[in-house]
Coordinates of C-alpha atoms in Angstrom, one line a residue:
M29 CA -9.4 14.3 -17.9
R30 CA -9.3 13.3 -21.7
Y31 CA -7.4 14.6 -24.5
N32 CA -5.8 13.4 -27.9
R33 CA -2.1 12.1 -27.7
T34 CA 0.1 10.2 -30.2
M35 CA 1.1 6.7 -29.3
N36 CA 3.8 6.8 -26.5
G37 CA 6.6 4.1 -25.8
D38 CA 6.3 5.3 -22.3
L39 CA 2.7 3.8 -21.8
F40 CA 3.2 1.1 -19.2
D41 CA 4.7 3.7 -16.8
L42 CA 1.5 6.1 -17.5
S43 CA -1.0 3.4 -16.5
H44 CA -3.4 4.0 -13.6
N45 CA -2.3 7.8 -13.3
G46 CA -6.2 8.6 -13.6
E47 CA -5.9 10.4 -17.2
T48 CA -7.4 9.1 -20.2
W49 CA -6.8 10.0 -23.7
T50 CA -7.4 8.9 -27.5
E51 CA -4.6 7.6 -29.7
T52 CA -4.9 6.6 -33.4
I53 CA -3.8 3.5 -34.7
A54 CA -4.8 3.8 -38.0
E55 CA -8.0 5.0 -40.0
D56 CA -10.9 4.1 -38.2
A57 CA -9.1 2.4 -35.5
L58 CA -8.3 3.9 -32.4
I59 CA -7.3 3.5 -28.4
L60 CA -9.1 5.0 -25.5
R61 CA -6.2 4.9 -23.0
Q62 CA -7.5 3.9 -19.3
Y63 CA -10.9 4.2 -20.4
A64 CA -12.0 1.2 -18.4
V65 CA -9.9 1.7 -15.3
A66 CA -12.8 3.0 -12.9
Q67 CA -15.3 0.2 -13.9
A68 CA -12.7 -2.6 -13.9
P69 CA -13.4 -4.0 -10.6
E70 CA -17.1 -4.2 -11.5
I71 CA -16.2 -6.0 -15.0
I72 CA -13.9 -8.5 -13.2
A73 CA -16.8 -9.3 -10.7
A74 CA -19.0 -9.6 -14.0
I75 CA -16.6 -11.8 -15.7
E76 CA -16.4 -14.4 -12.4
T77 CA -20.3 -14.6 -12.9
V78 CA -20.0 -15.8 -16.5
T79 CA -17.1 -18.5 -15.6
E80 CA -19.1 -19.8 -12.8
Q81 CA -21.6 -20.7 -15.3
S82 CA -19.2 -21.2 -18.5
P83 CA -15.6 -21.8 -17.5
F84 CA -12.5 -20.6 -19.3
R85 CA -11.0 -23.4 -21.7
H86 CA -8.5 -24.0 -24.1
I87 CA -10.2 -24.6 -27.6
Q88 CA -8.7 -26.5 -30.5
T89 CA -8.4 -24.8 -34.0
P90 CA -9.6 -26.4 -37.0
G91 CA -6.1 -27.5 -37.7
G92 CA -6.0 -29.6 -34.4
Y93 CA -3.6 -26.9 -32.4
T94 CA -4.6 -25.8 -29.1
M95 CA -5.1 -22.1 -28.4
S96 CA -2.6 -21.0 -25.7
A97 CA -5.2 -18.2 -24.6
A98 CA -8.5 -19.7 -22.3
I99 CA -11.6 -18.4 -23.8
T100 CA -15.4 -18.3 -22.5
C101 CA -18.3 -16.2 -23.8
C102 CA -21.4 -14.5 -23.0
G103 CA -24.5 -12.9 -24.7
D104 CA -26.7 -14.3 -27.4
L105 CA -23.8 -16.1 -29.4
G106 CA -20.6 -17.8 -28.6
W107 CA -17.5 -18.4 -30.5
V108 CA -16.7 -22.0 -30.8
S109 CA -14.2 -24.5 -33.1
G110 CA -14.6 -27.5 -34.6
P111 CA -13.7 -29.8 -37.5
Q112 CA -15.9 -27.8 -40.0
G113 CA -14.2 -24.4 -38.7
Y114 CA -15.1 -21.3 -36.4
R115 CA -18.6 -20.5 -36.1
Y116 CA -21.0 -18.3 -33.6
A117 CA -23.3 -20.6 -31.7
R118 CA -26.2 -20.2 -29.0
Q119 CA -25.2 -23.0 -26.8
D120 CA -21.7 -23.5 -24.6
P121 CA -20.5 -27.0 -26.3
Q122 CA -18.9 -27.5 -22.7
T123 CA -22.1 -27.3 -20.7
G124 CA -24.6 -28.0 -23.2
R125 CA -26.4 -25.0 -22.2
D126 CA -26.9 -21.3 -23.5
W127 CA -24.2 -19.0 -23.2
P128 CA -24.7 -16.9 -20.1
E129 CA -26.4 -13.7 -20.3
M130 CA -24.1 -10.7 -21.2
P131 CA -23.5 -8.6 -17.6
A132 CA -24.9 -5.2 -17.8
V133 CA -21.8 -3.8 -16.8
L134 CA -19.8 -5.3 -19.8
R135 CA -22.6 -4.2 -22.4
E136 CA -22.3 -0.7 -20.9
I137 CA -18.7 -0.7 -21.1
G138 CA -18.7 -1.7 -24.6
Q139 CA -21.5 0.7 -26.1
Q140 CA -19.9 3.7 -23.9
A141 CA -16.3 3.0 -25.7
A142 CA -18.1 2.7 -29.0
R143 CA -19.9 5.7 -28.5
E144 CA -16.7 7.6 -27.8
A145 CA -15.3 6.2 -30.8
G146 CA -18.1 7.7 -32.9
Y147 CA -20.5 4.5 -32.9
S148 CA -23.8 5.5 -31.4
E149 CA -25.8 2.8 -32.5
F150 CA -23.6 -0.6 -31.3
H151 CA -25.5 -3.5 -29.6
P152 CA -23.3 -6.1 -29.2
D153 CA -24.8 -9.6 -29.4
S154 CA -21.5 -11.6 -28.7
C155 CA -18.8 -11.0 -25.9
M156 CA -15.6 -13.1 -26.2
I157 CA -13.5 -13.1 -23.0
N158 CA -9.8 -14.5 -23.4
R159 CA -7.4 -15.2 -20.7
Y160 CA -3.8 -14.7 -21.3
A161 CA -1.1 -16.4 -18.8
P162 CA 2.4 -15.6 -19.6
G163 CA 3.4 -16.8 -23.0
S164 CA 0.2 -16.8 -24.5
K165 CA -0.3 -15.2 -27.7
M166 CA -2.9 -14.5 -30.0
S167 CA -1.8 -15.0 -34.1
L168 CA -2.7 -12.5 -36.6
H169 CA -6.3 -13.1 -37.7
Q170 CA -9.3 -11.3 -39.0
D171 CA -12.7 -10.8 -37.5
R172 CA -14.7 -11.8 -40.5
H173 CA -17.2 -14.2 -39.5
E174 CA -19.8 -11.6 -38.3
Q175 CA -22.8 -10.8 -40.5
D176 CA -22.9 -7.2 -40.0
L177 CA -19.3 -5.7 -40.6
S178 CA -20.7 -2.3 -40.4
A179 CA -20.3 -2.0 -36.5
P180 CA -17.1 -2.0 -35.0
I181 CA -15.0 -4.2 -32.9
V182 CA -14.5 -3.1 -29.2
S183 CA -11.7 -4.8 -27.4
V184 CA -11.2 -4.1 -23.3
S185 CA -7.8 -5.0 -21.7
L186 CA -7.1 -5.8 -18.3
G187 CA -4.5 -7.0 -16.2
V188 CA -1.0 -7.4 -17.2
P189 CA 0.3 -5.3 -20.2
A190 CA 0.2 -6.7 -23.6
M191 CA 1.5 -6.0 -27.3
F192 CA -1.1 -5.7 -29.8
L193 CA -0.2 -6.0 -33.5
F194 CA -2.5 -4.1 -35.9
G195 CA -1.9 -4.7 -39.7
G196 CA -3.5 -4.4 -43.1
M197 CA -6.1 -6.4 -44.9
Q198 CA -3.3 -8.9 -45.9
R199 CA -1.9 -11.3 -43.5
S200 CA 1.5 -10.4 -44.8
D201 CA 1.1 -6.5 -44.6
K202 CA 3.2 -4.6 -42.1
T203 CA 2.1 -4.5 -38.5
V204 CA 2.3 -1.8 -36.0
K205 CA 3.0 -2.7 -32.2
V206 CA 0.7 -1.2 -29.9
P207 CA 1.3 -1.5 -26.3
L208 CA -1.9 -1.9 -24.1
A209 CA -2.4 -1.5 -20.4
H210 CA -4.9 -2.1 -17.9
G211 CA -8.2 -0.4 -18.8
D212 CA -7.0 0.4 -22.7
V213 CA -10.0 0.2 -25.0
V214 CA -9.3 -0.6 -28.8
V215 CA -12.1 0.1 -31.2
W216 CA -12.1 -0.4 -34.9
G217 CA -14.3 -0.5 -37.8
G218 CA -14.8 1.6 -41.0
V219 CA -12.0 0.9 -43.3
S220 CA -10.1 -1.0 -40.5
R221 CA -12.9 -3.4 -39.7
L222 CA -11.3 -6.2 -41.6
C223 CA -7.6 -5.5 -40.6
F224 CA -5.4 -8.3 -39.5
H225 CA -4.6 -8.1 -35.6
G226 CA -2.9 -10.2 -32.8
V227 CA -1.0 -10.3 -29.6
L228 CA 2.5 -11.0 -29.0
P229 CA 3.2 -13.7 -26.3
I230 CA 2.4 -12.0 -22.8
K231 CA 5.8 -11.4 -20.9
A232 CA 5.7 -12.3 -17.2
D233 CA 4.4 -9.5 -15.1
Y234 CA 1.9 -8.8 -12.1
H235 CA -1.3 -7.2 -11.8
P236 CA -2.7 -6.5 -8.1
T237 CA -5.8 -7.8 -9.0
L238 CA -5.6 -10.4 -11.6
G239 CA -1.9 -11.7 -10.7
Q240 CA 0.1 -12.7 -14.0
D241 CA -2.8 -12.7 -15.9
R242 CA -4.4 -10.4 -19.1
I243 CA -7.8 -10.5 -19.6
N244 CA -9.4 -9.4 -22.9
I245 CA -12.9 -8.6 -23.2
T246 CA -14.3 -8.4 -27.3
F247 CA -17.5 -7.4 -28.0
R248 CA -19.1 -7.8 -31.7
V249 CA -22.2 -7.3 -33.6
V250 CA -22.7 -10.8 -35.5
R251 CA -26.4 -10.6 -36.8
K252 CA -27.6 -7.8 -39.0
H253 CA -30.9 -7.4 -37.0
R254 CA -31.6 -9.0 -33.4
T255 CA -34.3 -11.1 -35.0
Q256 CA -32.1 -12.7 -37.4
S257 CA -31.4 -16.5 -36.9
I258 CA -27.8 -17.7 -36.9

């Protein structure tokens, strides 16, 4: 069952009840509640195949800080950090090999969610996977390194709950606190594509499959054309 609903403070109590619904965060930004619950076992298994090839790691920011959320990637391009800043790269700097191919089940859930949000031609070439342990967070930032800003960002949450922050075009703009539960998918594009967003520190909790962890899967279209170099 799918229907529209305003954001609800009792979300975490509703998780896994079999219903799916849509909530609006801002213009061109919405949440597909519990959208990925049914596919979650397959998605988690696919992530395990990725991490066998490119394990989770804690990268350093260009400023020298270590990110609290662990990361790995799959697809044509992965997200890396170095003294020159953040960028997309074809190879995993830890293994020296190309990033693992994006598993079909991951690509499909990203494309299905995008279509549900009104983006029928979404072909992600990069998939970032973050693992949050208790206390991990993600500071406010923009996803602005992609060459194709006409495509949305699709973000899938699995595991323990998180508090997602969604703001405006300036880091100082007021943010909205959006609780996310297992299986929720956030999609934003259009006028909200460059909005600042982040994650508050994860509170200690337990999920029957992922334990104390939260997994976040973010799909992006980096290149304007599939043949374009990076």
